[in-house]
């Protein structure tokens, strides 16, 4: 039990590090209104943790209260942080209270609403209409116009689709039926995305907030600095590794850019990296956090719920692609550094990575418990809640352990506390609640404990605020899903893709990719995935693509949309810190993210890359051999493409050599007869030639 007993109590993140949430400034506002908003955020987290731990409320009530809290907190923050005058502040607070009342209404009249299904009263319809309007307004204010416009077009189709020509015409629906469909039940706003937001995503966001407050970011940064800082292009390698590690606890790509970019981008520029490249490295590696197990982006939880598979299956499918993605980032940084002669950082000045682990190792325990529970078959909501509870135990126990003098007694304290916390596996969550309650009381009494309690309260509030954009996106995208289920328009789109794919699966995949990239120009990854997977997922399944692979295909390109021009949200988030054009950063990010574009296509033709269906190699040599072969082939293809894009391997590469390297990479990626053999042959011939030429040039220099 070394390390934590001698640490000071964790400190609150400084305002400079605290990220803005989807355009909202840091904090909760000033004065009484700010304290009210802070209290709402804490109450929101408290409600979600209570329902996660005990789950004795009907799912419909939990969903309605989740959306009610989202609207109350969202409009409260708009009032405190964005509104200028008194009238504007009052208006937003009024909207927030009305939004919260829609949740209360569903709770109070839950059984009555079930009995009145299909025959709702005028008051019911008024509350449903109010909910729809407020969700649109919250999405417009917090997420921007594009998402609200897309959802609005889908809603308009419900009202006016009967006037459109075939094949888009539908039978028509009256206003009451549309309000009932979207404002009540589980196929509109309270659909699967909101359920996942309330049940899974919120818990993991709060879990990440507690780990950050406890010092996990410092651990990741110190470990990354010490481990790869001395490599060629060390500062950029640190950025890639720290972002990959951050991705294990936080799946918010744009937030990661803002949080870690303030440290990594200036560091990269100081060591000679171009501004656009530095911003591109940060954007690319931070967005990769959404595909980095064990805690991936919110989409992964929605995917597991939509496909009705264990979350661990999604993590398993993402494992090799995540390694390829970040491996490509490391490789591209290595090549760029070699091209411009950029060295690593002085090893003497860098922290020892293992000392950092030794000092902060207890912080890894909750994450390890989370991973164990996820892969042991427990539900994500249980695993996330237990991981969060263990983190709270760790934070609350730190100031108490510091009061114990002899080292042996501190060891006994931590062993006893660890056993008491772990006993929840046998005796249930009530024991863990009692342990946390006892620690809270002790911290309230002893010196140093009150500050730790304030840190925990701050973490609850920050977690609720961080979950706000995800929750609002899940609510508004319910309009899209509701339209698909009400009108059946998805079957028209599916039929079109199937008709194309009967002759050319590759063309269907390209069209799906372009749909993801175009939608991603204006909307976040979550609604992008939900919309595209609802339309294209069934079509790709009909064409023989495994279901999980087709959804991962859509997921990947939803992430890539935040990196590709012209509207690259992650790139533009990095622009102020890089002090250069967001468009230039987006171009560099698109080059760096080569694996993100290649791997989804490879997985469709060789699903073993995502540990899915075996292919012909497995039949002859076994499944592990096939997975290893495809992984090696993907690595070589990505390495060749990296050299072609950067124009450097052992030395600078001529244009014709870049074309050869690119061609060899394409042959390796294609799953056609003899293309692998041709790709390997061309790759080794080209590589040997380039190595010999670079040695000759070095000898003459």
XYZ file of C-alpha atoms in Angstrom:
701
model
C 0.000 0.000 0.000
C 2.656 2.463 -0.956
C 1.944 5.704 -2.635
C -1.505 6.868 -1.802
C -1.081 7.168 1.946
C 1.578 9.797 1.452
C -0.227 11.757 -1.239
C -1.957 15.027 -0.518
C -5.655 15.241 -1.093
C -6.462 15.557 -4.797
C -6.785 19.073 -6.043
C -9.523 20.595 -8.114
C -8.665 21.160 -11.751
C -7.639 24.718 -12.430
C -9.945 26.895 -14.520
C -7.341 26.852 -17.293
C -7.618 23.075 -17.633
C -11.341 22.726 -17.153
C -12.887 22.318 -20.561
C -15.814 24.206 -21.968
C -18.745 21.962 -22.730
C -20.062 22.349 -26.282
C -19.621 26.090 -26.318
C -20.593 26.722 -22.693
C -17.926 28.535 -20.664
C -16.449 26.761 -17.624
C -18.250 26.953 -14.310
C -21.894 27.268 -13.340
C -22.349 31.013 -13.082
C -22.001 33.606 -10.372
C -24.004 34.438 -7.294
C -27.175 32.720 -6.142
C -28.117 31.592 -9.653
C -24.726 29.917 -10.027
C -25.160 28.086 -6.738
C -28.628 26.958 -7.845
C -27.224 25.590 -11.107
C -24.416 23.862 -9.211
C -26.984 22.341 -6.848
C -29.080 21.129 -9.803
C -26.020 19.419 -11.272
C -25.245 17.693 -7.964
C -28.900 16.631 -7.577
C -28.877 15.312 -11.154
C -25.841 13.135 -10.425
C -27.338 12.030 -7.114
C -30.583 10.974 -8.793
C -28.747 9.022 -11.506
C -26.472 7.271 -9.006
C -29.435 6.346 -6.826
C -31.363 4.852 -9.745
C -28.226 3.045 -10.958
C -27.555 1.537 -7.534
C -31.104 0.516 -6.681
C -33.107 0.702 -9.926
C -36.522 0.628 -8.287
C -38.130 3.189 -10.614
C -39.820 2.210 -13.891
C -37.576 2.708 -16.902
C -39.995 5.209 -18.440
C -39.832 7.380 -15.314
C -36.031 7.268 -15.230
C -35.886 8.324 -18.888
C -38.369 11.146 -18.368
C -36.561 12.456 -15.281
C -33.229 12.179 -17.085
C -34.500 14.392 -19.895
C -36.160 16.700 -17.343
C -32.862 17.179 -15.509
C -31.021 17.698 -18.805
C -33.437 20.475 -19.780
C -33.340 22.084 -16.321
C -29.541 22.058 -16.095
C -29.031 22.981 -19.745
C -31.296 26.021 -19.683
C -29.976 27.025 -16.244
C -26.429 27.109 -17.620
C -27.615 29.019 -20.681
C -29.238 31.545 -18.336
C -26.140 31.917 -16.162
C -23.397 31.699 -18.766
C -24.868 32.956 -22.032
C -27.873 35.195 -21.389
C -27.102 38.922 -21.198
C -30.033 40.691 -19.583
C -32.417 39.912 -16.742
C -35.261 39.080 -19.138
C -33.108 36.582 -21.016
C -31.984 34.905 -17.804
C -35.564 34.661 -16.535
C -36.684 33.231 -19.881
C -34.092 30.442 -19.829
C -34.795 29.603 -16.192
C -38.500 29.385 -17.031
C -37.797 27.002 -19.909
C -35.633 24.886 -17.627
C -38.327 24.614 -14.957
C -40.936 23.731 -17.599
C -38.627 21.060 -18.978
C -38.147 19.582 -15.519
C -41.905 19.545 -15.007
C -42.314 17.291 -18.053
C -40.251 14.702 -16.188
C -42.221 15.180 -12.969
C -45.471 14.849 -14.961
C -44.394 11.471 -16.345
C -43.428 10.325 -12.853
C -46.600 11.460 -11.068
C -49.003 10.251 -13.765
C -47.010 7.206 -14.856
C -49.802 4.632 -14.409
C -52.443 7.009 -15.745
C -50.421 7.627 -18.897
C -50.101 3.888 -19.468
C -53.849 3.422 -19.123
C -54.521 6.383 -21.439
C -52.103 5.190 -24.168
C -53.673 6.065 -27.513
C -56.329 8.222 -25.821
C -54.295 10.949 -24.173
C -56.004 13.986 -22.666
C -55.516 17.558 -23.828
C -53.147 18.176 -20.896
C -51.133 15.077 -21.829
C -50.772 16.285 -25.407
C -49.819 19.769 -24.214
C -47.040 18.324 -22.039
C -45.855 16.123 -24.908
C -45.781 19.070 -27.314
C -43.934 21.171 -24.718
C -41.328 18.416 -24.330
C -40.729 18.252 -28.097
C -40.354 22.027 -28.393
C -37.991 22.270 -25.422
C -35.784 19.421 -26.642
C -35.448 21.160 -30.004
C -34.618 24.477 -28.345
C -32.072 22.914 -25.996
C -30.413 21.086 -28.887
C -30.316 24.281 -30.953
C -28.771 26.283 -28.133
C -26.311 23.658 -26.873
C -25.481 21.597 -29.977
C -25.898 24.116 -32.784
C -28.332 24.514 -35.657
C -27.362 21.558 -37.912
C -28.574 18.825 -35.546
C -31.828 20.675 -34.810
C -32.415 21.248 -38.532
C -31.879 17.581 -39.425
C -34.218 16.429 -36.660
C -36.693 19.125 -37.727
C -36.705 17.817 -41.293
C -37.536 14.335 -40.040
C -40.335 15.722 -37.865
C -41.690 17.750 -40.800
C -41.745 14.575 -42.864
C -44.187 13.059 -40.345
C -46.526 16.032 -40.818
C -46.258 16.500 -44.580
C -44.933 13.239 -46.027
C -48.378 12.301 -47.380
C -48.009 15.087 -49.947
C -44.689 13.814 -51.341
C -44.384 11.656 -54.487
C -43.565 7.934 -54.303
C -41.491 6.290 -52.916
C -41.419 8.873 -50.077
C -45.183 9.174 -49.557
C -46.756 7.835 -46.354
C -50.374 7.515 -45.223
C -50.364 10.654 -43.056
C -50.683 11.135 -39.290
C -52.665 13.617 -37.222
C -51.060 15.942 -34.681
C -52.204 13.950 -31.627
C -50.698 10.732 -32.978
C -47.379 12.420 -33.719
C -47.179 13.995 -30.244
C -48.040 10.678 -28.587
C -45.376 8.895 -30.620
C -42.559 11.349 -29.896
C -43.530 12.675 -26.456
C -44.516 9.407 -24.740
C -43.573 5.761 -25.046
C -40.166 4.405 -25.978
C -39.904 5.076 -29.722
C -39.494 8.847 -29.643
C -37.570 11.154 -27.332
C -37.629 8.537 -24.574
C -36.202 5.906 -26.911
C -33.114 3.712 -26.713
C -30.539 6.559 -26.915
C -32.003 8.321 -23.857
C -32.225 5.005 -22.041
C -28.525 4.382 -22.709
C -27.656 7.947 -21.705
C -29.506 7.543 -18.408
C -28.418 3.987 -17.633
C -24.816 3.794 -18.857
C -23.286 6.943 -20.277
C -24.006 9.246 -17.343
C -22.357 6.857 -14.878
C -19.196 6.584 -16.950
C -18.980 10.340 -17.470
C -19.178 10.920 -13.709
C -16.659 8.092 -13.209
C -14.240 9.906 -15.525
C -14.835 13.196 -13.677
C -13.914 11.592 -10.331
C -10.785 9.976 -11.773
C -9.693 13.306 -13.245
C -10.175 15.046 -9.899
C -8.214 12.266 -8.200
C -5.200 12.929 -10.430
C -5.561 10.406 -13.249
C -4.657 13.017 -15.892
C -1.394 13.735 -14.045
C -0.650 9.998 -13.989
C -1.322 9.650 -17.716
C 0.781 12.699 -18.599
C 3.725 11.681 -16.401
C 3.644 8.110 -17.680
C 3.443 9.228 -21.319
C 6.266 11.762 -20.853
C 8.546 9.227 -19.244
C 7.695 6.340 -21.556
C 7.827 7.912 -25.046
C 9.119 11.447 -24.477
C 12.664 10.474 -25.499
C 11.548 8.809 -28.726
C 11.997 10.546 -32.065
C 9.360 13.288 -32.111
C 8.849 12.741 -28.376
C 6.376 15.570 -27.638
C 3.979 14.357 -30.343
C 4.404 10.736 -29.224
C 3.498 11.884 -25.698
C 0.344 13.458 -27.097
C -0.679 10.209 -28.824
C -0.025 7.999 -25.795
C -1.644 10.333 -23.243
C -4.741 10.661 -25.455
C -4.927 6.882 -25.840
C -4.756 6.527 -22.055
C -7.343 9.276 -21.564
C -9.579 7.363 -23.942
C -9.703 4.526 -21.415
C -11.777 6.683 -19.060
C -13.318 9.384 -21.260
C -14.998 8.840 -24.606
C -15.528 12.511 -25.458
C -13.183 13.350 -28.312
C -13.677 17.105 -28.607
C -13.500 17.514 -24.807
C -10.222 15.579 -24.810
C -8.834 17.950 -27.442
C -9.604 20.956 -25.277
C -8.444 19.366 -22.010
C -5.116 17.861 -23.094
C -4.353 20.087 -26.095
C -3.525 23.045 -23.863
C -0.505 21.079 -22.635
C 0.496 18.987 -25.667
C 0.104 21.414 -28.601
C 2.405 24.168 -27.226
C 4.899 21.449 -26.233
C 4.959 20.046 -29.779
C 5.374 23.506 -31.313
C 8.211 24.310 -28.926
C 10.132 21.272 -30.179
C 9.798 22.216 -33.844
C 6.544 20.657 -35.072
C 4.478 22.683 -37.503
C 1.378 24.247 -35.946
C -1.045 22.433 -38.242
C 0.660 19.080 -37.649
C 0.665 19.595 -33.863
C -3.047 20.374 -33.915
C -3.664 17.395 -36.203
C -1.881 15.010 -33.840
C -3.955 16.218 -30.902
C -7.256 16.071 -32.800
C -6.576 12.636 -34.266
C -5.378 11.001 -31.070
C -8.129 12.561 -28.945
C -10.878 11.404 -31.307
C -9.346 7.931 -31.148
C -10.333 7.869 -27.483
C -13.869 7.005 -28.605
C -12.688 3.653 -29.971
C -10.195 2.918 -27.185
C -11.294 0.143 -24.791
C -12.314 -0.350 -22.074
C -14.465 2.824 -21.788
C -15.190 3.764 -25.368
C -17.362 6.591 -26.610
C -21.042 6.814 -25.773
C -21.825 5.241 -29.150
C -20.395 1.919 -27.966
C -23.028 1.670 -25.211
C -25.805 2.613 -27.620
C -24.499 0.011 -30.071
C -24.510 -2.736 -27.441
C -28.074 -1.874 -26.436
C -29.282 -1.580 -30.036
C -27.765 -4.923 -31.069
C -28.729 -6.554 -27.766
C -25.210 -7.879 -27.180
C -22.909 -7.618 -24.145
C -20.826 -4.459 -24.046
C -17.747 -6.676 -23.800
C -18.464 -7.902 -27.343
C -18.257 -4.339 -28.647
C -14.981 -3.831 -26.761
C -13.592 -7.060 -28.216
C -14.477 -5.981 -31.755
C -12.817 -2.584 -31.216
C -9.568 -3.880 -29.714
C -7.466 -4.577 -32.836
C -8.799 -1.541 -34.769
C -7.898 0.685 -31.797
C -4.356 -0.711 -31.728
C -4.046 -0.103 -35.478
C -5.441 3.420 -35.156
C -3.013 4.540 -32.476
C -0.188 2.529 -34.019
C -0.729 4.515 -37.212
C -0.600 7.756 -35.214
C 2.732 6.769 -33.629
C 4.088 5.737 -37.026
C 3.052 8.955 -38.782
C 4.633 11.059 -36.017
C 7.807 8.972 -36.294
C 7.986 9.562 -40.063
C 7.185 13.277 -39.821
C 9.889 13.713 -37.181
C 12.435 11.901 -39.320
C 11.548 13.969 -42.361
C 12.252 17.239 -40.551
C 15.032 15.983 -38.271
C 13.080 16.411 -35.023
C 14.564 14.628 -32.020
C 13.091 13.445 -28.757
C 13.141 15.213 -25.408
C 16.115 15.009 -23.066
C 15.656 11.815 -21.081
C 17.286 13.337 -17.995
C 14.519 15.938 -17.725
C 11.686 13.421 -18.070
C 9.883 11.715 -15.190
C 10.337 7.995 -14.636
C 7.107 6.400 -15.936
C 7.203 3.594 -13.409
C 7.762 6.043 -10.546
C 4.589 7.805 -11.710
C 2.744 4.483 -11.646
C 4.211 3.651 -8.241
C 3.148 7.010 -6.860
C -0.390 6.971 -8.255
C -1.002 3.239 -8.670
C -4.126 3.116 -6.479
C -5.895 5.207 -9.128
C -5.566 2.258 -11.500
C -7.512 -0.050 -9.159
C -11.012 1.274 -9.943
C -10.233 1.115 -13.664
C -8.981 -2.455 -13.255
C -12.150 -3.356 -11.325
C -14.242 -1.802 -14.101
C -12.477 -3.844 -16.787
C -12.841 -7.052 -14.759
C -16.559 -6.524 -14.170
C -17.214 -5.681 -17.839
C -15.477 -8.816 -19.077
C -16.842 -11.006 -16.289
C -20.298 -10.585 -17.790
C -21.711 -7.898 -15.502
C -23.821 -5.149 -17.058
C -22.160 -1.819 -17.900
C -24.439 -0.022 -15.429
C -23.277 -2.315 -12.597
C -19.621 -2.167 -13.630
C -19.673 1.631 -13.995
C -21.463 2.158 -10.685
C -19.048 -0.095 -8.820
C -16.024 1.508 -10.483
C -17.312 4.925 -9.497
C -18.015 3.797 -5.937
C -14.497 2.396 -5.575
C -13.042 5.664 -6.866
C -15.038 7.576 -4.259
C -13.789 5.195 -1.561
C -10.234 5.797 -2.736
C -10.579 9.594 -2.694
C -12.346 9.717 0.670
C -9.866 7.334 2.269
C -6.784 9.358 1.261
C -7.029 12.201 3.845
C -7.946 9.715 6.582
C -4.904 7.550 5.807
C -2.705 10.659 5.956
C -3.734 11.107 9.603
C -2.408 7.654 10.543
C 1.189 7.854 11.706
C 2.931 4.454 11.519
C 3.243 2.962 8.054
C 2.079 -0.483 9.216
C -1.180 1.004 10.516
C -1.762 2.749 7.191
C -1.311 -0.598 5.450
C -3.856 -2.167 7.795
C -6.264 0.726 7.140
C -6.076 0.336 3.348
C -6.340 -3.450 3.496
C -9.404 -3.234 5.728
C -10.982 -0.543 3.552
C -10.242 -2.523 0.386
C -11.789 -5.690 1.801
C -14.862 -3.788 3.001
C -15.313 -2.163 -0.417
C -14.762 -5.432 -2.293
C -17.313 -7.224 -0.119
C -20.082 -5.706 -2.248
C -19.552 -8.632 -4.647
C -20.991 -10.923 -1.972
C -23.188 -8.708 0.191
C -24.536 -6.245 -2.382
C -24.461 -2.524 -2.926
C -25.846 -1.645 0.512
C -22.539 -2.551 2.163
C -20.644 -0.292 -0.232
C -23.061 2.556 0.533
C -22.436 2.047 4.256
C -18.661 2.157 3.712
C -18.939 5.384 1.725
C -21.300 6.860 4.351
C -18.840 6.078 7.127
C -15.992 7.672 5.150
C -18.101 10.787 4.515
C -18.818 11.151 8.232
C -15.150 10.656 9.086
C -14.046 13.220 6.495
C -16.571 15.706 7.859
C -15.000 15.402 11.324
C -11.251 15.101 10.719
C -8.813 17.701 9.430
C -8.386 17.732 5.642
C -11.506 15.685 5.067
C -13.847 18.605 4.381
C -11.745 19.697 1.405
C -11.959 16.170 0.022
C -15.749 16.184 0.429
C -15.877 19.419 -1.569
C -13.827 17.762 -4.312
C -16.347 14.909 -4.459
C -19.248 17.331 -4.691
C -17.432 19.242 -7.439
C -16.910 15.969 -9.307
C -20.628 15.200 -9.150
C -21.439 18.627 -10.567
C -18.780 18.471 -13.295
C -19.896 14.989 -14.277
C -23.469 16.182 -14.762
C -22.298 19.125 -16.838
C -20.034 16.922 -18.953
C -22.954 14.568 -19.627
C -25.169 17.423 -20.830
C -24.262 17.499 -24.557
C -24.384 13.713 -24.842
C -27.792 13.535 -23.176
C -29.296 16.332 -25.270
C -27.979 14.698 -28.460
C -29.576 11.392 -27.407
C -32.900 13.146 -26.762
C -33.075 15.035 -30.064
C -32.031 12.014 -32.109
C -35.088 10.238 -30.724
C -37.045 12.385 -33.192
C -35.128 10.775 -36.047
C -35.606 7.235 -34.763
C -39.290 7.932 -34.061
C -39.758 9.101 -37.645
C -38.156 5.934 -39.008
C -40.395 3.681 -36.906
C -43.569 5.693 -37.532
C -43.294 6.185 -41.299
C -41.166 3.244 -42.431
C -39.023 5.522 -44.600
C -35.940 3.503 -43.593
C -37.087 0.616 -45.797
C -36.895 2.880 -48.865
C -33.292 3.814 -48.117
C -32.388 0.220 -47.289
C -33.876 -0.987 -50.557
C -31.801 1.534 -52.508
C -28.536 0.429 -50.853
C -29.377 -3.252 -51.377
C -30.111 -2.603 -55.053
C -26.702 -0.970 -55.456
C -24.861 -3.554 -53.379
C -26.235 -6.520 -55.310
C -23.743 -5.626 -58.013
C -21.080 -3.786 -56.004
C -20.694 -4.075 -52.212
C -17.727 -1.710 -52.296
C -19.876 1.038 -53.832
C -22.501 0.528 -51.102
C -19.793 0.890 -48.475
C -18.473 4.063 -50.096
C -21.988 5.556 -50.182
C -22.477 4.665 -46.506
C -19.116 6.232 -45.671
C -20.014 9.430 -47.536
C -23.375 9.560 -45.724
C -21.553 9.379 -42.376
C -19.036 12.044 -43.381
C -21.697 14.413 -44.735
C -23.932 14.025 -41.686
C -20.895 14.495 -39.466
C -20.304 17.941 -40.920
C -22.924 19.332 -38.605
C -23.885 16.786 -35.976
C -21.965 14.905 -33.252
C -20.926 11.258 -33.449
C -23.909 9.903 -31.480
C -26.751 11.139 -33.708
C -24.586 10.498 -36.763
C -24.188 6.852 -35.760
C -27.835 6.395 -34.806
C -29.179 7.895 -38.021
C -26.761 6.119 -40.351
C -26.874 2.745 -38.617
C -30.686 2.829 -38.627
C -30.634 3.382 -42.378
C -27.544 1.555 -43.621
C -26.994 -1.127 -40.946
C -29.890 -3.418 -42.016
C -28.969 -2.937 -45.677
C -25.347 -3.985 -45.124
C -26.583 -6.999 -43.134
C -28.700 -8.028 -46.132
C -25.551 -7.807 -48.256
C -23.743 -10.288 -46.009
C -21.811 -7.920 -43.737
C -21.848 -9.169 -40.096
C -24.147 -7.011 -37.986
C -21.544 -5.805 -35.485
C -19.040 -5.078 -38.273
C -21.609 -2.981 -40.162
C -22.345 -0.931 -37.046
C -18.624 -0.505 -36.307
C -18.169 0.633 -39.920
C -20.709 3.407 -39.351
C -19.238 4.229 -35.916
C -15.735 4.680 -37.327
C -16.773 7.035 -40.070
C -18.904 9.016 -37.634
C -15.656 9.664 -35.751
C -13.738 10.412 -38.952
C -16.327 13.093 -39.748
C -14.953 15.146 -36.856
C -11.507 15.087 -38.495
C -12.282 15.569 -42.189
C -12.795 18.940 -43.923
C -14.732 21.114 -44.355
C -16.421 20.940 -40.911
C -14.001 19.084 -38.612
C -15.139 19.769 -35.054
C -12.048 18.268 -33.392
C -9.701 20.155 -35.723
C -11.416 23.471 -35.100
C -11.354 22.796 -31.338
C -7.561 22.460 -31.593
C -7.151 25.587 -33.761
C -7.053 28.236 -30.962
C -4.332 26.323 -29.118
C -2.312 25.634 -32.285
C -2.850 29.253 -33.439
C -3.496 28.218 -37.018
C -6.374 27.476 -39.368
C -8.747 24.693 -38.398
C -8.869 23.685 -42.066
C -5.092 23.138 -42.157
C -5.348 21.040 -38.996
C -8.178 19.007 -40.558
C -6.016 18.197 -43.599
C -3.186 16.962 -41.358
C -5.625 15.011 -39.164
C -7.086 13.257 -42.211
C -3.592 12.092 -43.148
C -2.778 10.955 -39.632
C -6.042 9.023 -39.303
C -5.283 6.762 -42.261
C -6.086 3.672 -40.177
C -9.529 5.053 -39.400
C -10.323 5.084 -43.098
C -8.736 1.737 -43.988
C -9.669 -0.581 -41.110
C -13.493 -0.411 -41.531
C -13.242 -1.496 -45.165
C -10.788 -4.261 -44.291
C -13.085 -5.517 -41.536
C -16.034 -5.817 -43.924
C -14.072 -8.132 -46.227
C -12.125 -9.871 -43.433
C -14.297 -9.719 -40.253
C -11.603 -11.517 -38.252
C -9.920 -8.114 -37.966
C -12.712 -7.307 -35.484
C -12.558 -10.831 -34.022
C -15.782 -11.754 -35.784
C -16.616 -14.423 -38.374
C -13.685 -16.668 -39.418
C -12.603 -16.859 -43.040
C -10.894 -19.416 -45.293
C -7.507 -19.082 -43.537
C -9.094 -20.124 -40.241
C -10.505 -23.250 -41.879
C -7.005 -24.338 -42.930
C -4.733 -23.042 -40.167
C -6.986 -22.021 -37.267
C -8.643 -18.775 -36.170
C -5.639 -17.304 -34.243
C -3.457 -17.689 -37.340
C -6.017 -15.843 -39.466
C -6.298 -12.981 -36.956
C -2.499 -12.688 -36.699
C -2.081 -12.759 -40.488
C -4.701 -10.076 -41.095
C -3.246 -7.922 -38.299
C 0.267 -8.140 -39.786
C -1.098 -7.399 -43.246
C -2.987 -4.358 -41.941
C 0.113 -3.095 -40.118
C 2.237 -3.378 -43.258
C -0.422 -1.678 -45.395
C -0.740 1.204 -42.938
C 3.058 1.517 -42.735
C 3.280 1.778 -46.529
C 0.504 4.342 -46.722
C 2.112 6.361 -43.945
C 5.360 6.505 -45.880
C 3.473 7.466 -49.038
C 1.554 10.253 -47.297
C 4.525 11.737 -45.398
C 7.087 11.156 -48.145
C 9.723 9.675 -45.843
C 10.922 6.309 -44.575
C 14.706 5.979 -44.220
C 15.111 9.117 -46.310
C 12.874 11.426 -48.332
C 10.864 9.572 -50.976
C 10.389 10.586 -54.602
C 6.881 10.925 -56.033
C 7.105 7.682 -58.042
C 8.240 5.810 -54.917
C 5.283 7.181 -52.992
C 2.945 5.900 -55.708
C 4.533 2.439 -55.510
C 4.209 2.375 -51.711
C 0.576 3.428 -51.953
C -0.115 0.740 -54.574
C 1.485 -1.948 -52.406
C -0.687 -0.840 -49.488
C -3.837 -1.023 -51.627
C -2.964 -4.559 -52.783
C -2.541 -5.670 -49.163
C -5.858 -4.181 -48.105
C -7.841 -5.702 -50.976
C -9.201 -9.161 -50.173
C -8.968 -10.570 -53.701
C -7.108 -13.603 -55.113
C -3.351 -13.011 -55.475
C -3.535 -9.384 -54.228
C -1.873 -10.323 -50.932
C 0.992 -12.068 -52.716
C 1.459 -9.138 -55.080
C 1.250 -6.644 -52.209
C 3.862 -8.435 -50.083
C 6.195 -8.825 -53.051
C 5.909 -5.181 -54.091
C 6.272 -4.009 -50.480
C 9.514 -5.950 -49.902
C 10.980 -5.008 -53.292
C 10.142 -1.347 -52.728
C 11.347 -1.386 -49.128
C 14.632 -3.074 -50.043
C 15.221 -0.655 -52.895
C 14.491 2.383 -50.720
C 16.741 1.108 -47.913
C 19.625 0.500 -50.357
C 19.138 3.913 -51.986
C 19.063 5.699 -48.615
C 22.266 3.918 -47.521
C 23.981 4.924 -50.763
C 22.884 8.528 -50.329
C 24.097 8.561 -46.709
C 27.497 7.168 -47.762
C 27.929 9.898 -50.363
C 26.856 12.693 -47.999
